[in-house]
mmCIF file of C-alpha atoms in Angstrom:
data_model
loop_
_atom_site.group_PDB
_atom_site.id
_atom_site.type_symbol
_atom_site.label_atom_id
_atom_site.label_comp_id
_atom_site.label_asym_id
_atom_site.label_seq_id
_atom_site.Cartn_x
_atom_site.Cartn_y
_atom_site.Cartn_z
ATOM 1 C CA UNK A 1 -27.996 31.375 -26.134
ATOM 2 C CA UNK A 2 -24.625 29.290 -25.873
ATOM 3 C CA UNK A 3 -23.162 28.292 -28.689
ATOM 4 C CA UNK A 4 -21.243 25.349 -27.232
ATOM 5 C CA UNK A 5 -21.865 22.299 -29.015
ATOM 6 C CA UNK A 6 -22.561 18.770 -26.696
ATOM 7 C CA UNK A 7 -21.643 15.670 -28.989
ATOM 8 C CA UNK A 8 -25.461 13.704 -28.837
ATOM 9 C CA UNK A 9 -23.921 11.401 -31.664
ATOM 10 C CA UNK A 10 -22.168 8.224 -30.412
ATOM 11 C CA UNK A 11 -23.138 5.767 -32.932
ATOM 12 C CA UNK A 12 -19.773 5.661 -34.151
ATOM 13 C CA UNK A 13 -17.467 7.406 -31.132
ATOM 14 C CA UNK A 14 -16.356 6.398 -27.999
ATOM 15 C CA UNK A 15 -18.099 6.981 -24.927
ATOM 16 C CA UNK A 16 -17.422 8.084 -21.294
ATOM 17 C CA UNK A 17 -18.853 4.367 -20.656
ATOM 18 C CA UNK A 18 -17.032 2.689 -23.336
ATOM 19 C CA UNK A 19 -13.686 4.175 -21.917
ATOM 20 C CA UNK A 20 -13.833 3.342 -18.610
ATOM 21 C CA UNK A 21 -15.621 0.025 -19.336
ATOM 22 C CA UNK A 22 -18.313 0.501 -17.282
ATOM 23 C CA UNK A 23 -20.458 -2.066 -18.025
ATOM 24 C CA UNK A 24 -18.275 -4.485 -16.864
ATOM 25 C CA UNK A 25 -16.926 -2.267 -13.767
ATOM 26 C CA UNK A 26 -20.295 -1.494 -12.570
ATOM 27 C CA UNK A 27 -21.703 -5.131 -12.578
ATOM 28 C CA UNK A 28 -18.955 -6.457 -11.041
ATOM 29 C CA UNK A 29 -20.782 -5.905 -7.368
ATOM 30 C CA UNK A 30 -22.674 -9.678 -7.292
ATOM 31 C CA UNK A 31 -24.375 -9.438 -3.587
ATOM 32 C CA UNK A 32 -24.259 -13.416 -2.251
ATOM 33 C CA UNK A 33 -27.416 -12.647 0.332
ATOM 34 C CA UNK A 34 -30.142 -10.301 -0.050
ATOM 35 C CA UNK A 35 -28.647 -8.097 2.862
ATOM 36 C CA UNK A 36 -28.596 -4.327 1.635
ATOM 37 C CA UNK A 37 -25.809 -3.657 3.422
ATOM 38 C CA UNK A 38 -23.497 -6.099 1.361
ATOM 39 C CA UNK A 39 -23.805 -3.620 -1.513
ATOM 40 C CA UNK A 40 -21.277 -1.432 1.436
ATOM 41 C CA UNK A 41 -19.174 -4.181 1.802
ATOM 42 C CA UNK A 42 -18.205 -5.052 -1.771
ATOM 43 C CA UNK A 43 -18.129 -1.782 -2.999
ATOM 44 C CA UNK A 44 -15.566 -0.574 -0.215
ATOM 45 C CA UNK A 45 -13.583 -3.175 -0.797
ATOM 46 C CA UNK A 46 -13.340 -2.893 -4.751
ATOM 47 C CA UNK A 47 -12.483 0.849 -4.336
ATOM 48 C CA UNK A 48 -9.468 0.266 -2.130
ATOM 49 C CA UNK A 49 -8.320 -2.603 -4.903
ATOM 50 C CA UNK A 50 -8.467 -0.038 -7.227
ATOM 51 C CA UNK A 51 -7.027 3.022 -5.110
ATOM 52 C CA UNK A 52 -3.830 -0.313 -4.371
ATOM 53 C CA UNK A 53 -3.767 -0.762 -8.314
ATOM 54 C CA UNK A 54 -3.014 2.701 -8.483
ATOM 55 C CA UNK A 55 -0.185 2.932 -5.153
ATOM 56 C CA UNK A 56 1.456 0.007 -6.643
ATOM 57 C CA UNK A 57 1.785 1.593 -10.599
ATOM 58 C CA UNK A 58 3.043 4.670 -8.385
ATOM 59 C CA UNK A 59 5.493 2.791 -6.325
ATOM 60 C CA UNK A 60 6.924 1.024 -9.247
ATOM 61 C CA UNK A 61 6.882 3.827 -11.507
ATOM 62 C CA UNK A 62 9.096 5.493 -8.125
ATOM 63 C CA UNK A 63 11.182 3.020 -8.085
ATOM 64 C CA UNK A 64 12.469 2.955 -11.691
ATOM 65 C CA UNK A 65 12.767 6.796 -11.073
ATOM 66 C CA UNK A 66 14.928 6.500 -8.638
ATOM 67 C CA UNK A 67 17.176 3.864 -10.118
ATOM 68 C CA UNK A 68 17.560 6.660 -13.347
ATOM 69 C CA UNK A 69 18.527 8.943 -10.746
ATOM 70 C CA UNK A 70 15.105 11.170 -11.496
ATOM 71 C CA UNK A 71 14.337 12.055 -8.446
ATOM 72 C CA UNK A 72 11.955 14.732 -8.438
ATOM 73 C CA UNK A 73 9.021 12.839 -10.507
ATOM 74 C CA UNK A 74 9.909 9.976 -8.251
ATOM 75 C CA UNK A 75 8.809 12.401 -5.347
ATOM 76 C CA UNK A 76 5.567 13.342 -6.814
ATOM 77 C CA UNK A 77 4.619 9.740 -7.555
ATOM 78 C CA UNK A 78 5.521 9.186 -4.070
ATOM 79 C CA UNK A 79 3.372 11.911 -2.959
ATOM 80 C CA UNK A 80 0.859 10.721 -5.054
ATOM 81 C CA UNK A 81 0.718 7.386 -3.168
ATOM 82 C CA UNK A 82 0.736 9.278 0.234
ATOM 83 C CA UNK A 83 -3.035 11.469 -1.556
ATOM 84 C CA UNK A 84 -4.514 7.641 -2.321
ATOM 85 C CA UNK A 85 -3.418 6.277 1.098
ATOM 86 C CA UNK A 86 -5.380 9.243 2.453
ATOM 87 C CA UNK A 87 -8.453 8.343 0.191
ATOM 88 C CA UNK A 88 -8.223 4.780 1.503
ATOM 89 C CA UNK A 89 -8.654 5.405 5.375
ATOM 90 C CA UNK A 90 -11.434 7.528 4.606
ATOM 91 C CA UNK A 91 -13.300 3.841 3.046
ATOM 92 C CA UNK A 92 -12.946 2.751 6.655
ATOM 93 C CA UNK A 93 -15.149 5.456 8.177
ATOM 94 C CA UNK A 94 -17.967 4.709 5.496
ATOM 95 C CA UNK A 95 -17.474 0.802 6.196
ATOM 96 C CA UNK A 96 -17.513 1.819 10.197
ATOM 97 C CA UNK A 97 -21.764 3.180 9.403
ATOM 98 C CA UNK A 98 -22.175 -0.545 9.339
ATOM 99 C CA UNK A 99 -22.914 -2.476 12.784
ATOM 100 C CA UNK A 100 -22.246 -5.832 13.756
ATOM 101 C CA UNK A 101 -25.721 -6.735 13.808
ATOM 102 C CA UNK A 102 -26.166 -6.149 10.093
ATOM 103 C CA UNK A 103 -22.838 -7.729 9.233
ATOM 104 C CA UNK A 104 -23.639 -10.987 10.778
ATOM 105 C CA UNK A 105 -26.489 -11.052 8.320
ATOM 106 C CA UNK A 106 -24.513 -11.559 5.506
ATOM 107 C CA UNK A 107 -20.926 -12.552 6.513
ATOM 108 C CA UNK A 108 -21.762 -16.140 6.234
ATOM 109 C CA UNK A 109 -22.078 -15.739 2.714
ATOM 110 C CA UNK A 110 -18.373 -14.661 2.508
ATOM 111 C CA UNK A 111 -16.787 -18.410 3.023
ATOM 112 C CA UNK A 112 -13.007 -18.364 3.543
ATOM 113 C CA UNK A 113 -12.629 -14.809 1.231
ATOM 114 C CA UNK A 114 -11.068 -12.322 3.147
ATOM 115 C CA UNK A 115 -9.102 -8.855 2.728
ATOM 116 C CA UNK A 116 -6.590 -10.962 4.314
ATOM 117 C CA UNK A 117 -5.830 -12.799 0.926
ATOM 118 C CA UNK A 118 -5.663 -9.971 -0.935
ATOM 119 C CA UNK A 119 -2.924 -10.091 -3.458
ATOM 120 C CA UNK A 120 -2.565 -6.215 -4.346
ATOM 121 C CA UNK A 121 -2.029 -5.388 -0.597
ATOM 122 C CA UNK A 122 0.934 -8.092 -0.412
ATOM 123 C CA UNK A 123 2.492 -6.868 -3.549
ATOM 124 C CA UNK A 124 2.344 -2.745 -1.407
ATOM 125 C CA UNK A 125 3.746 -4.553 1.440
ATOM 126 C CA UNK A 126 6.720 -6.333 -0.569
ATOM 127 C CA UNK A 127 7.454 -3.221 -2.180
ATOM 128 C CA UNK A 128 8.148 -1.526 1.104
ATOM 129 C CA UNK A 129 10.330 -4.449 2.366
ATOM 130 C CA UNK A 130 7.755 -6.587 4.592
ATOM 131 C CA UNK A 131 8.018 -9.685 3.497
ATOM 132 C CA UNK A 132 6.159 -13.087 5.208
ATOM 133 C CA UNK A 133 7.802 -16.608 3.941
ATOM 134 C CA UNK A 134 4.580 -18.280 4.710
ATOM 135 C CA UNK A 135 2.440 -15.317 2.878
ATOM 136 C CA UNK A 136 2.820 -17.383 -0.586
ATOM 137 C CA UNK A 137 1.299 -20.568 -0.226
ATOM 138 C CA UNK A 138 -2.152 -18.483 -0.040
ATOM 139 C CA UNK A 139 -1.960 -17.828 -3.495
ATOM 140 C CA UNK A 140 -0.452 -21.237 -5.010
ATOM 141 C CA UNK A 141 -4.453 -22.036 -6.730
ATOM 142 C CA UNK A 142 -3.275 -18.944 -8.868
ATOM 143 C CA UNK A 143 -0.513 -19.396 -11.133
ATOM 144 C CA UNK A 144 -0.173 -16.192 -12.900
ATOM 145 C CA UNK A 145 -1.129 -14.256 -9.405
ATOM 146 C CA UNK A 146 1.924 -16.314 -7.518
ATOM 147 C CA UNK A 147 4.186 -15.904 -10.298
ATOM 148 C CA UNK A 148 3.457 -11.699 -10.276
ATOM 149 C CA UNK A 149 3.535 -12.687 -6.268
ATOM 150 C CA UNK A 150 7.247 -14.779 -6.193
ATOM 151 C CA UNK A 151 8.912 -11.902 -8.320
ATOM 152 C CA UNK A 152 8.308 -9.018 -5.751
ATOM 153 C CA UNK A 153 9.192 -11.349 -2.892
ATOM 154 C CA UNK A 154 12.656 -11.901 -4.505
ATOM 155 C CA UNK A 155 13.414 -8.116 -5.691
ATOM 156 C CA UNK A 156 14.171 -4.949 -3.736
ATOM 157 C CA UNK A 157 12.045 -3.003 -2.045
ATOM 158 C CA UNK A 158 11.607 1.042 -2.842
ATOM 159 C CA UNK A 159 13.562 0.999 1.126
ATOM 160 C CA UNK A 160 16.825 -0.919 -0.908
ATOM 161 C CA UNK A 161 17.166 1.639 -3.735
ATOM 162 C CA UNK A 162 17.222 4.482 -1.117
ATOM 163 C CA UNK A 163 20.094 3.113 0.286
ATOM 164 C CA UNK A 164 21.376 2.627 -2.589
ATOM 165 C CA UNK A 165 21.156 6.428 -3.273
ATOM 166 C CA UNK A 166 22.990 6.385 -0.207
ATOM 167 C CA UNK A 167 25.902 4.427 -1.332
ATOM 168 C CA UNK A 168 25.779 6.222 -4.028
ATOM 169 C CA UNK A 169 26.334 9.924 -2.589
ATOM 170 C CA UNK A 170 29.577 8.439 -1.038
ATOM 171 C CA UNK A 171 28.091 7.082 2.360
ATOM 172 C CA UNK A 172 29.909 3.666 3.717
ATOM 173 C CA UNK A 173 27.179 1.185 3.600
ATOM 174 C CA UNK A 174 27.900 -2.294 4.258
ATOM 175 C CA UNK A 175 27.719 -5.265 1.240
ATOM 176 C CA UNK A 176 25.735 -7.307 3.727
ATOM 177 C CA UNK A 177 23.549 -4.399 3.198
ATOM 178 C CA UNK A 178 23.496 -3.748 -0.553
ATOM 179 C CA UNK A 179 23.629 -7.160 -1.577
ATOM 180 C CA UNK A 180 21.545 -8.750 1.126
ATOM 181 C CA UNK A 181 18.957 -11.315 -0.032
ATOM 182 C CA UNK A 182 15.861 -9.621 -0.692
ATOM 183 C CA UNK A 183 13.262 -11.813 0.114
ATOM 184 C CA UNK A 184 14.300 -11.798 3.670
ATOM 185 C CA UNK A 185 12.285 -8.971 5.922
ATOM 186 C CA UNK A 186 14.943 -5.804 6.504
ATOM 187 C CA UNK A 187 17.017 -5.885 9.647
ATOM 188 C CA UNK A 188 17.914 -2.254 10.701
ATOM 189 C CA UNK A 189 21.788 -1.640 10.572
ATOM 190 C CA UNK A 190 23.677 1.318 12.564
ATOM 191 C CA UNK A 191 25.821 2.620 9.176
ATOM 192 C CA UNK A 192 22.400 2.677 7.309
ATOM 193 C CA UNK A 193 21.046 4.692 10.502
ATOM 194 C CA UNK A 194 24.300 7.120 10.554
ATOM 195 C CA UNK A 195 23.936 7.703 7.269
ATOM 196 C CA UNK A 196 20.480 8.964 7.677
ATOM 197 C CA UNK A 197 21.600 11.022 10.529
ATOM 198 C CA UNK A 198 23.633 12.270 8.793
ATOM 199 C CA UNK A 199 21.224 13.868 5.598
ATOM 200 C CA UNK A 200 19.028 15.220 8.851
ATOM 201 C CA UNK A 201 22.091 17.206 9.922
ATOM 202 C CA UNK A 202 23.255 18.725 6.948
ATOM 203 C CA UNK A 203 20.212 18.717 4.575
ATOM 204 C CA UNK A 204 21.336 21.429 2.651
ATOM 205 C CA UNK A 205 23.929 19.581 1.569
ATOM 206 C CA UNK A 206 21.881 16.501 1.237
ATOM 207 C CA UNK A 207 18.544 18.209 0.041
ATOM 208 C CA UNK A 208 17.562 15.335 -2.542
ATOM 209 C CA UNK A 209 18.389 12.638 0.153
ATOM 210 C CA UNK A 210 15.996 14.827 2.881
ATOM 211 C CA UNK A 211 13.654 15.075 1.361
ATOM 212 C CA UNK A 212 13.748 11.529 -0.365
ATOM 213 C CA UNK A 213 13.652 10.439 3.290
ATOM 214 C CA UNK A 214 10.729 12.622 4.246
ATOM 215 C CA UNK A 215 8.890 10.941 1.436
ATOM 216 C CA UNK A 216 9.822 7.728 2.574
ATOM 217 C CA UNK A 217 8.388 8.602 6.637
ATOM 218 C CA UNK A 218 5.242 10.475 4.867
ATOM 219 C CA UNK A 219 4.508 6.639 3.098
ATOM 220 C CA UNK A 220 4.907 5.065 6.088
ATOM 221 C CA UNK A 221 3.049 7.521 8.245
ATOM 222 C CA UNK A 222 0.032 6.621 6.381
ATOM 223 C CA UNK A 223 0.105 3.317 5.929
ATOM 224 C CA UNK A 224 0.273 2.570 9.914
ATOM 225 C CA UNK A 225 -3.059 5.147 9.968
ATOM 226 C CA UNK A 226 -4.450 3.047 7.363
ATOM 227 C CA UNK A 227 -3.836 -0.321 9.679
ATOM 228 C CA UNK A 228 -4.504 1.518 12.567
ATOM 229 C CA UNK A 229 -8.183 2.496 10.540
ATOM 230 C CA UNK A 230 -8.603 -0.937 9.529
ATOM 231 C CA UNK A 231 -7.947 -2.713 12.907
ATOM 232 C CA UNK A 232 -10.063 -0.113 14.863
ATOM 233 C CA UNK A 233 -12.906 -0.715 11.884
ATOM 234 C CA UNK A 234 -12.809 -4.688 12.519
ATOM 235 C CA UNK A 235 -13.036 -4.303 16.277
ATOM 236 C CA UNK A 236 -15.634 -1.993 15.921
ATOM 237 C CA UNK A 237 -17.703 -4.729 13.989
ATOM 238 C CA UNK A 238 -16.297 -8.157 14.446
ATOM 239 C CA UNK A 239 -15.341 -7.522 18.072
ATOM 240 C CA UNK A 240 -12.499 -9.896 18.698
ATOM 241 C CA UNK A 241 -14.023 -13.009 16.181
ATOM 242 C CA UNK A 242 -11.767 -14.801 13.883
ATOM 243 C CA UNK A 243 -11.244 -13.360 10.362
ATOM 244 C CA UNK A 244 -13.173 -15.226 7.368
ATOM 245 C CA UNK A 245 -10.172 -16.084 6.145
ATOM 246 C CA UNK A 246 -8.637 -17.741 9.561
ATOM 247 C CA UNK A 247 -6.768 -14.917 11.497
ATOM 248 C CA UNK A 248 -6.707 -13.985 14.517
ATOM 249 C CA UNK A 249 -8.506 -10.661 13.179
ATOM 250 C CA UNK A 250 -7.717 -7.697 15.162
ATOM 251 C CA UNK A 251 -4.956 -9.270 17.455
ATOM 252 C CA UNK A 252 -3.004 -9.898 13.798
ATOM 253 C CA UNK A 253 -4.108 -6.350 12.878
ATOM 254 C CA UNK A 254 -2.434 -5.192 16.355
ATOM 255 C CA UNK A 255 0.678 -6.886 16.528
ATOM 256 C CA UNK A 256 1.729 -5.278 12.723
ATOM 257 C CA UNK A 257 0.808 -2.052 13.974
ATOM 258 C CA UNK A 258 4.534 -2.681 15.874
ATOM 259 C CA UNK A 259 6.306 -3.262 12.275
ATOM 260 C CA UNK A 260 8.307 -0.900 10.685
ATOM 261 C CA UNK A 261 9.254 -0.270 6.766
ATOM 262 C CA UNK A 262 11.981 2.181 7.402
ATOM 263 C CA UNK A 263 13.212 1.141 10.784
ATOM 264 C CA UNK A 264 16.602 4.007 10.722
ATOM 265 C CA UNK A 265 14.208 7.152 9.794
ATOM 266 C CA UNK A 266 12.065 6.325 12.757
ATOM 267 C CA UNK A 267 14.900 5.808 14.799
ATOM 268 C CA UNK A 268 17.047 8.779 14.022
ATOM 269 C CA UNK A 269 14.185 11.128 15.327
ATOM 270 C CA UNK A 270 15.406 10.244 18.829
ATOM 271 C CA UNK A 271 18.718 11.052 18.241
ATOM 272 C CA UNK A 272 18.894 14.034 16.740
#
C-alpha cells in the first residue's frame, strides 16, 4: 500500500483552482447564439490571447536581455516564443473542423468584433517593427489599452536593439539608422545588410550575433506560417466575405503575407 499522502484538506489552503483562477477563466466563454459550434470559436480565440500574453512577456523580457548584453537567456526566451508560435498554428487546424455552413449560424452574433482588433496581436507586431499609423484609432474607446498601445508604437522594436548589438561589435551602422524614429515601419538599409553578411561569413567570430540572427529568422519563420494558417483558415470558411470587423478578409491576410520584420536576414540568403 503507498504511503504517499494526497492533501483532501483545502478548507484553509490554496487550490489548483484558486491559483489559476479558474472560476473566472473558465466562465469567461459567454456563447451569443445557441450554435454549438461557437463554444470552438471563442475558445480558440481565448487560447491564442493567452499563448500572445505569453510571446509578448517573452519578447519583452528578450528585449531587456539584450539591452544588458545577456544574450543567452534572451535566446531561450526567444526560442520560447518560436514553441508558442508553433502551438498557435496548430488552433487553426482545430478552428479549420468548422464549415462555413455552421459558421454562418452564429457569425451574426459577432457584430463589428473581430481578431482584426485585437490589441495583443498589434502590440507582437510593434515589437517586431510593423507598425500601421492608422492601426490606433481602433482602440481610442480604450484609454488604458491605447495608452499600453501609443508606447510600443513610439519605442524600438526587438529588430532595433539587434542592430544595435551590431553597432556595438564595431560594425558602421548609419545614425539615420540608430536613431531613426521608431514609430515609422523599418526601411531595409545596405550597411545594416553588410553587416549581417558579414556575421554569416565569419560566424565563428561572430557566434553570439549568428545565432542572435538565426533567432531572429526562426521568429519570423513562424509568424508568416501562422498568417499563412490564418489566411488559408478564413478562406477555407468565409470564402472571400468581408471580415466582421470591415476588412477585406483574406485579400488583407494575403497582401501581409509579402511583409517582412527583418528585411536584411532574408535578403542576405541570396547573396551568400
Amino acid at each position: 500500500m503507498s504511503d504517499q499522502k494526497v492533501y483532501t484538506d483545502f478548507k484553509d489552503e490554496m487550490t489548483y483552482a484558486d491559483y489559476l483562477s479558474l472560476d473566472s477563466l473558465l466562465s469567461s466563454q459567454n456563447r451569443l447564439s445557441g450554435h454549438h459550434d461557437e463554444m470552438l470559436f471563442i475558445v480558440i480565440h481565448q487560447v491564442s490571447e493567452l499563448w500572445m500574453k505569453l510571446i509578448i512577456h517573452e519578447i519583452q523580457a528578450a528585449c531587456q536581455s539584450l539591452k544588458e548584453n545577456q544574450f543567452e537567456p534572451a535566446f531561450k526566451q526567444l526560442a520560447r516564443v518560436s514553441k508558442i508560435q508553433e502551438q498557435i498554428i496548430k488552433a487553426w487546424d482545430v478552428l479549420a473542423t468548422m464549415t462555413p455552413s455552421e459558421y454562418i449560424e452564429f457569425r451574426d452574433s459577432l457584430g463589428k468584433a473581430s481578431g482584426f482588433q485585437s490589441y495583443q496581436y498589434r502590440l507582437i507586431e510593434f515589437s517586431l517593427g510593423y507598425k500601421i499609423p492608422h492601426i490606433l484609432k481602433i482602440y481610442k474607446q480604450d484609454q488604458e489599452v491605447f495608452d499600453v498601445l501609443e508606447k510600443a508604437y513610439h519605442a524600438k522594436g526587438l529588430y532595433d536593439i539587434a542592430i544595435e548589438k551590431l553597432a556595438e561589435a564595431g560594425f558602421d551602422i548609419p545614425d539615420e539608422v540608430l536613431d531613426r524614429d521608431f514609430s515609422k515601419p523599418y526601411q531595409k538599409n545596405t550597411e545594416v545588410k553588410a553587416a549581417w553578411s558579414e556575421v554569416y561569413k565569419d560566424s565563428q567570430t561572430y557566434w553570439t550575433l549568428y545565432q542572435l540572427a538565426e533567432k531572429l529568422v526562426d521568429l519570423e519563420d513562424w509568424h508568416q506560417q501562422w498568417r499563412f494558417r490564418h489566411m488559408k483558415t478564413v478562406e477555407r470558411i468565409i470564402g472571400f466575405k468581408k471580415g466582421t470587423g470591415g476588412s477585406s478578409g483574406v485579400n488583407y491576410l494575403k497582401s501581409v503575407l509579402d511583409s517582412y520584420f527583418f528585411p536584411e536576414l532574408w535578403d542576405l540568403r541570396t547573396e551568400l
